[in-house]
Amino acid sequence: MELIILFLVLSTLSYIIIKRNIAKITKTPTWLLWLALMIPPLIWVGWYLTNPKNSMPSLLVFIPLILSPILYIWLIEIGKITPEKPSNLESSEVQKSANPLNNDNVSGENSQKNKTPPINPQEEKALRDCFPWGVYYLQKIDYLPQAILCLGKLMTAPEKAYPTIKSNLEKVFDDRFLIIFQETLQGQPFFALVPNPHSVTIKTKLPEEKLTRPVTAIILLFLTLLTTTIIGAEISGVQVTELETNPELILEGLPYSLSLIAILGIHELSHYLFAVYYKIKTTLPYFIPIPFFLGTFGAFISIKSPMPNRKAVFDVAIAGPLGGFLVTIPVLVWGLAYSHVVDMPDRVSMLQFDALDPRFSFLLAVLAKLVMGSQLVADKAIALHPAAIAGYIGLIVTALNLMPVGQLDGGHIVHAMFGQGKAVIVGQITRVLMIILALVRGEFLLWAIILIFMPVVDQPALNDVTELDNGRDLLGLFSLILLIVILLPLPTTVAQWLNL
């Protein structure tokens, strides 16, 4: 049942992503593109529902993975909408990544209505004067439908060039443009001027979107508290009929609900606070209540303006997983202290809370052994206390968010550390590794499906060239190590040493 629910949610999100992004560049029906992309998960989920005890044939895994992207790309190409031809090939390549507003963070309506305003000869001369030859040697200006591209050679360090050029341009154009600093596919830095939809100098400015809706956030929080408390009571062994006759039994679910909401809430609140620190437009954290499964599909914030630089991308991204993890560990330790040991069942699962094999995760196994001591030995499983279940879910959420793919937190982190081009390569490698892991451990099939549909290209920052400092690079490597120790099964030698 849980697999079907998650599959339906994933299918819906995939359709929305295709509708918002791909439908703009092709006449091929959205439902047909969605069906082509959904071929692998449709086949895989169908197999596991009809043959839960049998391993999936290798051909059934790899053939859909090969055919699906080929069919998907072919369907896009046969219906592709031919854009206005740019002035040259280099400008075409640059245009693909020059507009950070052409994404889900800012509505498509904004990006369509705000075309590049023409600049007169006096303004073009002033534009050229904004580029001192000792900072950035400007060679060419190209005018595209959505951007003015300034192409040349970087003559100084990126961290010095961007603020200098940005300051000069703002003196000429005020807040009329967003100043973007990125690299071409060949690694050549360039500047782009994109119309600022929030500019006070644009007469056709759209009404300001209200970002903070505290009443909505509070209502969703209380609804999520209710749904997770009911699920927590059921996890504690309270039957629905008992709740009807004795409503006070719902309080049995508070250890689970409060722990889970604290983990998820701190995760999103950490994102939010760092976004506010960098003056990035963002919504409040919103919870998603559901009356089944875990009682919630988590929480989210929606960022509505571009990131100023890669440092901001990194800090906002890593704050969530680390903040949630710092709450997860004490909650998990507390819950494990009240859990008890049971015999290992014949068939184990990552979501089998009444008899969980802690050896699924290196970190979980070590923590369980430290807390439970000699009680936990080989061939024994753990019946998790409700608080331990919340902590265990916190570990899973941390690991999933740290996956270095696309618009997940981990994707933002590797983008900030290595740049957008290398981050795409890391994301593709991660996808392949997760598919291989799913073949060995079937419970990771859903993770592999999620990563397949996750866009591997992260949205660029305004200054997407200046690199991080060494301290942030080390913190980023720590986050990747944390991902590994959560996902890595307990090695046999370590298990023998720990008597597990």
Coordinates of C-alpha atoms in Angstrom, one line a residue:
M1 CA 0.0 0.0 0.0
E2 CA 2.8 2.4 0.9
L3 CA 4.6 1.7 -2.4
I4 CA 1.5 2.5 -4.4
I5 CA 1.0 5.8 -2.5
L6 CA 4.6 6.9 -2.9
F7 CA 4.4 5.9 -6.6
L8 CA 1.3 8.0 -7.1
V9 CA 2.9 11.0 -5.4
L10 CA 6.0 10.6 -7.5
S11 CA 4.0 10.3 -10.7
T12 CA 2.1 13.5 -9.9
L13 CA 5.3 15.4 -9.2
S14 CA 6.8 14.1 -12.4
Y15 CA 3.8 15.3 -14.4
I16 CA 4.0 18.7 -12.8
I17 CA 7.7 19.1 -13.5
I18 CA 7.2 18.1 -17.2
K19 CA 4.2 20.4 -17.5
R20 CA 6.1 23.4 -16.1
N21 CA 9.4 22.9 -17.8
I22 CA 9.4 20.6 -20.9
A23 CA 5.9 21.6 -22.2
K24 CA 7.3 25.1 -23.0
I25 CA 9.8 23.7 -25.6
T26 CA 7.8 21.0 -27.4
K27 CA 4.3 20.5 -28.8
T28 CA 4.3 16.8 -27.8
P29 CA 1.4 16.2 -25.4
T30 CA 2.5 16.3 -21.7
W31 CA 0.8 13.0 -20.9
L32 CA 2.8 11.2 -23.7
L33 CA 6.1 12.6 -22.4
W34 CA 5.1 11.6 -18.9
L35 CA 4.2 8.0 -20.0
A36 CA 7.6 7.7 -21.8
L37 CA 9.4 8.8 -18.7
M38 CA 7.3 6.5 -16.4
I39 CA 8.1 3.3 -18.3
P40 CA 10.8 2.1 -15.9
P41 CA 8.8 2.7 -12.6
L42 CA 5.6 1.3 -14.1
I43 CA 7.3 -1.9 -15.0
W44 CA 9.3 -2.2 -11.8
V45 CA 6.4 -1.4 -9.5
G46 CA 4.2 -3.8 -11.5
W47 CA 6.8 -6.5 -11.0
Y48 CA 7.1 -6.1 -7.3
L49 CA 3.4 -6.0 -6.8
T50 CA 2.9 -9.2 -8.8
N51 CA 6.1 -11.0 -7.8
P52 CA 7.1 -9.7 -4.4
K53 CA 9.2 -12.7 -3.5
N54 CA 11.1 -13.0 -6.8
S55 CA 14.1 -11.0 -7.9
M56 CA 13.6 -8.9 -11.0
P57 CA 15.4 -10.1 -14.1
S58 CA 18.3 -7.9 -15.1
L59 CA 16.9 -7.3 -18.6
L60 CA 13.7 -6.0 -17.0
V61 CA 15.8 -3.5 -15.1
F62 CA 18.2 -2.2 -17.8
I63 CA 16.0 -2.4 -21.0
P64 CA 13.4 0.1 -19.7
L65 CA 16.2 2.4 -18.5
I66 CA 17.7 2.4 -22.0
L67 CA 14.5 2.7 -23.9
S68 CA 12.8 5.3 -21.7
P69 CA 15.2 8.2 -22.1
I70 CA 15.6 7.5 -25.9
L71 CA 11.8 7.6 -26.4
Y72 CA 11.5 10.6 -24.1
I73 CA 14.1 12.7 -25.9
W74 CA 12.7 11.6 -29.3
L75 CA 9.2 12.7 -28.4
I76 CA 10.6 16.1 -27.3
E77 CA 12.6 16.6 -30.5
I78 CA 9.7 15.7 -32.9
G79 CA 7.5 18.4 -31.3
K80 CA 10.3 20.8 -30.5
I81 CA 9.3 24.5 -30.8
T82 CA 12.0 26.3 -32.8
P83 CA 13.0 29.5 -31.0
E84 CA 14.1 32.7 -32.5
K85 CA 17.6 32.1 -33.9
P86 CA 20.3 33.8 -31.8
S87 CA 23.1 35.8 -33.3
N88 CA 25.7 33.0 -33.0
L89 CA 26.4 29.6 -31.6
E90 CA 28.2 30.8 -28.5
S91 CA 25.2 33.0 -27.5
S92 CA 22.9 30.1 -28.0
E93 CA 24.9 28.0 -25.6
V94 CA 25.1 30.8 -23.0
Q95 CA 21.4 31.5 -23.3
K96 CA 20.5 28.0 -22.0
S97 CA 21.8 28.9 -18.6
A98 CA 21.8 32.7 -18.4
N99 CA 18.4 33.2 -16.8
P100 CA 18.0 31.9 -13.2
L101 CA 14.4 33.2 -13.3
N102 CA 13.4 30.6 -15.9
N103 CA 12.6 28.0 -13.3
D104 CA 10.1 26.9 -10.7
N105 CA 11.2 29.5 -8.2
V106 CA 9.7 32.3 -10.3
S107 CA 6.5 31.9 -12.2
G108 CA 6.5 31.3 -15.9
E109 CA 4.2 34.2 -16.3
N110 CA 6.8 36.6 -14.9
S111 CA 9.5 35.2 -17.3
Q112 CA 7.3 35.5 -20.3
K113 CA 6.0 39.1 -19.6
N114 CA 9.5 40.5 -18.8
K115 CA 11.4 40.7 -22.1
T116 CA 14.7 42.5 -22.2
P117 CA 14.0 46.2 -22.5
P118 CA 15.9 47.8 -25.4
I119 CA 18.8 50.0 -24.4
N120 CA 19.7 53.1 -26.4
P121 CA 23.2 53.9 -27.8
Q122 CA 24.0 56.1 -24.7
E123 CA 23.1 53.2 -22.4
E124 CA 25.1 50.7 -24.4
K125 CA 28.2 53.0 -24.2
A126 CA 27.6 53.3 -20.4
L127 CA 27.2 49.5 -20.3
R128 CA 30.6 49.0 -22.0
D129 CA 32.2 51.5 -19.5
C130 CA 31.1 49.3 -16.6
F131 CA 33.7 46.7 -17.6
P132 CA 37.2 47.9 -16.7
W133 CA 39.7 46.1 -18.9
G134 CA 41.8 45.1 -15.8
V135 CA 38.7 43.4 -14.3
Y136 CA 36.8 41.9 -17.3
Y137 CA 37.9 42.6 -20.9
L138 CA 34.6 43.0 -22.7
Q139 CA 34.7 41.7 -26.3
K140 CA 31.1 41.5 -27.4
I141 CA 27.5 42.3 -26.4
D142 CA 24.7 40.1 -27.6
Y143 CA 21.0 40.9 -27.3
L144 CA 18.8 37.9 -26.7
P145 CA 15.0 37.8 -26.0
Q146 CA 15.5 37.3 -22.3
A147 CA 19.0 38.6 -21.6
I148 CA 21.8 40.9 -22.6
L149 CA 25.0 38.9 -22.8
C150 CA 28.4 40.4 -22.1
L151 CA 31.1 38.1 -23.4
G152 CA 34.8 38.6 -22.8
K153 CA 37.8 37.5 -20.7
L154 CA 38.1 37.5 -16.9
M155 CA 41.2 39.5 -15.9
T156 CA 41.1 39.1 -12.1
A157 CA 39.8 36.8 -9.4
P158 CA 36.0 36.1 -9.7
E159 CA 35.4 37.2 -6.1
K160 CA 36.8 40.6 -7.1
A161 CA 35.3 40.8 -10.5
Y162 CA 31.6 40.3 -9.7
P163 CA 31.1 42.9 -7.0
T164 CA 33.0 45.5 -9.1
I165 CA 31.0 44.9 -12.3
K166 CA 27.7 44.5 -10.4
S167 CA 28.3 47.9 -8.6
N168 CA 29.1 49.6 -11.9
L169 CA 26.1 48.2 -13.6
E170 CA 23.7 49.2 -10.8
K171 CA 25.0 52.8 -11.0
V172 CA 23.8 52.9 -14.6
F173 CA 20.7 50.7 -14.5
D174 CA 19.7 50.8 -10.8
D175 CA 17.7 47.7 -10.1
R176 CA 16.4 47.3 -13.7
F177 CA 18.4 44.1 -14.2
L178 CA 19.6 41.1 -12.3
I179 CA 23.4 40.8 -12.8
I180 CA 24.4 37.2 -13.5
F181 CA 27.9 35.8 -13.5
Q182 CA 28.3 32.3 -14.9
E183 CA 30.5 30.1 -17.1
T184 CA 29.9 28.7 -20.6
L185 CA 30.2 25.0 -21.3
Q186 CA 33.8 25.7 -22.1
G187 CA 34.4 27.2 -18.7
Q188 CA 34.6 30.8 -19.9
P189 CA 33.0 33.3 -17.4
F190 CA 30.4 35.7 -18.8
F191 CA 28.0 38.3 -17.5
A192 CA 24.3 38.4 -18.3
L193 CA 21.7 41.1 -17.6
V194 CA 18.2 39.7 -17.0
P195 CA 15.1 41.9 -16.5
N196 CA 14.4 42.1 -12.8
P197 CA 10.7 41.3 -12.2
H198 CA 10.8 43.0 -8.8
S199 CA 12.3 46.2 -10.1
V200 CA 10.7 49.4 -8.9
T201 CA 11.7 51.1 -12.1
I202 CA 9.7 48.9 -14.4
K203 CA 6.3 50.4 -14.9
T204 CA 4.7 47.1 -15.7
K205 CA 5.7 45.6 -12.4
L206 CA 3.4 42.7 -11.4
P207 CA 1.7 42.8 -8.0
E208 CA 4.1 41.6 -5.2
E209 CA 3.4 38.1 -4.2
K210 CA 2.7 37.6 -0.5
L211 CA 5.3 35.2 0.8
T212 CA 4.6 34.9 4.5
R213 CA 1.3 33.3 5.3
P214 CA 1.6 32.5 9.0
V215 CA -2.0 31.5 9.5
T216 CA -1.7 28.8 6.7
A217 CA 1.6 27.6 8.2
I218 CA 0.1 27.3 11.7
I219 CA -3.0 25.5 10.4
L220 CA -0.9 23.0 8.5
L221 CA 1.3 22.5 11.5
F222 CA -1.7 21.6 13.8
L223 CA -3.2 19.4 11.1
T224 CA 0.1 17.5 10.8
L225 CA 0.4 17.3 14.6
L226 CA -3.1 15.7 14.6
T227 CA -2.4 13.2 11.8
T228 CA 1.1 12.2 13.1
T229 CA -0.3 11.8 16.7
I230 CA -3.1 9.5 15.4
I231 CA -0.5 7.4 13.4
G232 CA 1.8 7.5 16.5
A233 CA -1.0 6.1 18.7
E234 CA -1.6 3.3 16.1
I235 CA 2.2 2.6 16.1
S236 CA 2.0 2.3 20.0
G237 CA -0.6 -0.4 19.6
V238 CA -3.8 1.6 20.1
Q239 CA -6.6 0.4 18.0
V240 CA -9.0 2.7 16.1
T241 CA -12.0 1.3 18.1
E242 CA -10.2 2.1 21.3
L243 CA -9.6 5.7 20.2
E244 CA -13.4 6.0 19.6
T245 CA -14.2 4.8 23.1
N246 CA -11.3 6.5 24.9
P247 CA -10.0 9.6 23.0
E248 CA -7.4 10.2 25.6
L249 CA -5.4 7.2 24.2
I250 CA -4.4 9.5 21.4
L251 CA -1.8 11.0 23.7
E252 CA 0.1 7.7 23.3
G253 CA 1.1 9.0 19.9
L254 CA 2.8 12.2 21.1
P255 CA 6.3 10.8 21.5
Y256 CA 6.2 9.9 17.8
S257 CA 4.5 13.0 16.5
L258 CA 6.4 15.6 18.5
S259 CA 9.8 13.9 17.7
L260 CA 9.0 13.7 13.9
I261 CA 7.7 17.2 13.7
A262 CA 10.7 18.5 15.6
I263 CA 13.1 16.8 13.1
L264 CA 11.2 17.9 10.0
G265 CA 10.5 21.3 11.4
I266 CA 14.1 22.1 12.3
H267 CA 15.2 20.8 8.9
E268 CA 13.0 23.3 7.1
L269 CA 13.4 26.1 9.6
S270 CA 17.2 25.9 9.2
H271 CA 16.7 26.4 5.4
Y272 CA 14.4 29.3 6.1
L273 CA 16.6 31.1 8.5
F274 CA 19.7 30.9 6.3
A275 CA 17.6 32.1 3.3
V276 CA 16.4 35.1 5.4
Y277 CA 20.0 35.7 6.4
Y278 CA 21.0 36.0 2.7
K279 CA 17.9 38.1 2.0
I280 CA 16.5 35.5 -0.3
K281 CA 12.7 35.7 -0.9
T282 CA 11.1 32.5 0.6
T283 CA 7.9 31.2 2.0
L284 CA 7.5 30.0 5.6
P285 CA 8.0 26.3 6.3
Y286 CA 4.8 24.4 5.4
F287 CA 4.0 20.9 6.7
I288 CA 2.1 18.3 4.5
P289 CA -0.4 16.3 6.7
I290 CA -1.8 13.0 5.5
P291 CA -4.1 10.6 7.5
F292 CA -2.1 7.5 6.7
F293 CA 1.4 6.0 6.3
L294 CA 3.7 8.2 8.4
G295 CA 1.1 10.9 9.1
T296 CA 2.9 13.5 6.9
F297 CA 4.8 13.8 3.7
G298 CA 7.3 16.1 5.3
A299 CA 7.6 19.9 5.1
F300 CA 8.9 22.4 2.6
I301 CA 9.8 26.0 1.8
S302 CA 9.6 27.6 -1.6
I303 CA 12.4 29.9 -2.6
K304 CA 11.1 32.8 -4.8
S305 CA 14.3 34.6 -5.8
P306 CA 17.7 33.6 -7.2
M307 CA 20.6 32.7 -4.9
P308 CA 23.2 35.5 -4.7
N309 CA 26.2 33.3 -4.9
R310 CA 27.5 29.7 -4.4
K311 CA 28.2 30.4 -0.7
A312 CA 24.5 31.1 -0.2
V313 CA 23.6 28.0 -2.2
F314 CA 25.8 25.9 0.0
D315 CA 24.8 27.4 3.4
V316 CA 21.0 27.3 2.7
A317 CA 21.3 23.7 1.3
I318 CA 23.4 22.2 4.0
A319 CA 21.6 23.9 6.9
G320 CA 18.5 21.7 6.6
P321 CA 20.1 18.3 6.7
L322 CA 22.6 19.2 9.4
G323 CA 19.9 21.0 11.5
G324 CA 17.6 18.0 11.2
F325 CA 20.4 15.6 11.9
L326 CA 21.3 17.3 15.1
V327 CA 17.8 16.7 16.3
T328 CA 17.6 13.2 14.9
I329 CA 20.5 11.8 16.9
P330 CA 19.3 12.6 20.4
V331 CA 15.7 11.6 19.5
L332 CA 17.0 8.3 18.1
V333 CA 19.2 7.6 21.1
W334 CA 16.3 8.4 23.4
G335 CA 14.0 6.1 21.4
L336 CA 16.5 3.2 21.3
A337 CA 16.8 3.4 25.1
Y338 CA 13.1 2.5 25.3
S339 CA 13.2 -0.1 22.5
H340 CA 13.6 -3.8 23.0
V341 CA 15.3 -6.7 21.3
V342 CA 13.3 -9.3 19.4
D343 CA 14.1 -12.4 17.3
M344 CA 15.1 -11.7 13.7
P345 CA 12.2 -12.5 11.4
D346 CA 12.6 -14.6 8.2
R347 CA 11.9 -11.6 6.0
V348 CA 13.2 -8.1 6.9
S349 CA 12.5 -4.7 5.5
M350 CA 13.7 -1.1 6.1
L351 CA 10.3 -0.1 7.3
Q352 CA 9.6 -3.1 9.5
F353 CA 9.5 -1.1 12.8
D354 CA 8.4 -4.0 15.0
A355 CA 11.5 -6.1 14.0
L356 CA 14.0 -3.8 12.3
D357 CA 17.4 -5.1 11.4
P358 CA 19.8 -2.3 12.4
R359 CA 22.5 -3.7 10.1
F360 CA 20.8 -1.9 7.2
S361 CA 22.7 1.2 8.2
F362 CA 26.3 1.5 9.6
L363 CA 25.4 4.5 11.7
L364 CA 22.1 3.0 13.0
A365 CA 23.9 -0.2 13.9
V366 CA 26.7 1.5 15.8
L367 CA 24.2 3.8 17.7
A368 CA 22.0 0.8 18.6
K369 CA 24.9 -1.1 19.9
L370 CA 26.1 1.8 22.0
V371 CA 22.7 2.3 23.5
M372 CA 21.4 -1.2 23.9
G373 CA 24.8 -2.8 24.7
S374 CA 24.9 -6.6 25.3
Q375 CA 21.1 -6.9 24.7
L376 CA 21.6 -6.5 21.0
V377 CA 23.6 -9.5 19.5
A378 CA 23.7 -11.4 16.3
D379 CA 20.4 -12.7 14.9
K380 CA 18.5 -10.2 16.9
A381 CA 16.3 -7.3 15.7
I382 CA 14.9 -4.2 17.4
A383 CA 11.2 -3.5 18.1
L384 CA 11.4 0.3 17.8
H385 CA 9.9 2.6 20.4
P386 CA 7.7 5.3 18.6
A387 CA 10.4 8.0 19.3
A388 CA 13.0 5.7 17.8
I389 CA 10.8 5.3 14.7
A390 CA 10.7 9.1 14.4
G391 CA 14.5 9.2 14.7
Y392 CA 15.0 6.4 12.2
I393 CA 12.7 8.3 9.7
G394 CA 14.9 11.3 10.4
L395 CA 18.0 9.3 9.3
I396 CA 16.2 8.3 6.1
V397 CA 15.1 11.9 5.4
T398 CA 18.6 13.1 6.0
A399 CA 20.1 10.5 3.6
L400 CA 17.6 11.2 0.9
N401 CA 18.1 14.9 1.1
L402 CA 21.9 14.6 0.9
M403 CA 21.7 12.6 -2.4
P404 CA 24.0 14.7 -4.7
V405 CA 21.4 15.0 -7.4
G406 CA 19.8 18.1 -9.0
Q407 CA 17.5 20.1 -6.7
L408 CA 17.9 17.9 -3.6
D409 CA 20.0 19.5 -0.8
G410 CA 22.9 17.3 -1.8
G411 CA 22.6 18.5 -5.4
H412 CA 22.8 22.1 -4.2
I413 CA 25.8 21.2 -2.0
V414 CA 27.9 19.6 -4.8
H415 CA 26.9 22.4 -7.2
A416 CA 28.2 25.0 -4.7
M417 CA 31.4 22.9 -4.1
F418 CA 32.3 21.9 -7.7
G419 CA 30.3 24.1 -10.0
Q420 CA 27.2 23.4 -12.1
G421 CA 29.0 21.3 -14.8
K422 CA 30.7 18.9 -12.4
A423 CA 27.6 18.7 -10.3
V424 CA 25.6 17.3 -13.3
I425 CA 28.3 14.6 -13.7
V426 CA 28.2 13.7 -10.0
G427 CA 24.4 13.5 -10.2
Q428 CA 24.4 11.1 -13.1
I429 CA 27.0 8.9 -11.4
T430 CA 24.8 8.9 -8.3
R431 CA 21.8 7.8 -10.3
V432 CA 23.7 4.8 -11.7
L433 CA 25.1 3.8 -8.3
M434 CA 21.6 3.9 -6.8
I435 CA 20.2 1.7 -9.6
I436 CA 23.0 -0.8 -8.9
L437 CA 22.2 -0.6 -5.1
A438 CA 18.5 -1.2 -5.9
L439 CA 19.4 -4.4 -7.7
V440 CA 21.3 -5.6 -4.6
R441 CA 18.8 -4.3 -2.0
G442 CA 15.3 -4.0 -3.4
E443 CA 14.2 -1.5 -0.7
F444 CA 16.2 1.1 -2.6
L445 CA 14.1 0.7 -5.8
L446 CA 11.9 3.6 -4.8
W447 CA 15.0 5.8 -4.1
A448 CA 16.3 4.9 -7.6
I449 CA 13.0 5.9 -9.2
I450 CA 12.9 9.2 -7.4
L451 CA 16.5 10.0 -8.6
I452 CA 15.7 9.1 -12.1
F453 CA 12.9 11.7 -12.3
M454 CA 14.9 14.3 -10.3
P455 CA 16.3 17.0 -12.7
V456 CA 20.1 16.8 -12.5
V457 CA 20.6 20.4 -13.4
D458 CA 20.5 22.8 -10.4
Q459 CA 19.5 26.4 -10.8
P460 CA 22.5 28.7 -11.0
A461 CA 23.3 31.5 -8.6
L462 CA 23.7 35.1 -9.7
N463 CA 27.4 34.8 -9.0
D464 CA 27.9 31.1 -10.0
V465 CA 31.7 31.4 -10.6
T466 CA 33.3 32.4 -7.3
E467 CA 34.3 29.2 -5.4
L468 CA 33.8 28.2 -1.8
D469 CA 36.3 28.6 1.0
N470 CA 38.1 25.5 2.4
G471 CA 36.0 25.4 5.5
R472 CA 32.8 25.0 3.5
D473 CA 34.4 22.4 1.2
L474 CA 35.3 20.3 4.3
L475 CA 31.8 20.7 5.6
G476 CA 30.5 19.6 2.3
L477 CA 32.7 16.5 2.3
F478 CA 31.4 15.7 5.8
S479 CA 27.9 15.8 4.5
L480 CA 28.8 13.3 1.7
I481 CA 30.5 11.0 4.3
L482 CA 27.4 11.3 6.5
L483 CA 25.3 10.1 3.5
I484 CA 27.6 7.1 3.1
V485 CA 27.6 6.0 6.7
I486 CA 23.8 6.2 6.8
L487 CA 23.3 4.1 3.6
L488 CA 26.3 1.8 4.0
P489 CA 25.3 -1.6 5.4
L490 CA 27.3 -2.7 8.4
P491 CA 30.4 -4.6 7.1
T492 CA 30.7 -8.2 8.2
T493 CA 34.0 -7.6 10.0
V494 CA 32.6 -4.7 12.0
A495 CA 29.5 -6.7 12.8
Q496 CA 31.7 -9.5 14.2
W497 CA 33.7 -7.1 16.2
L498 CA 30.5 -5.6 17.7
N499 CA 28.9 -9.0 18.1
L500 CA 26.0 -8.1 15.8

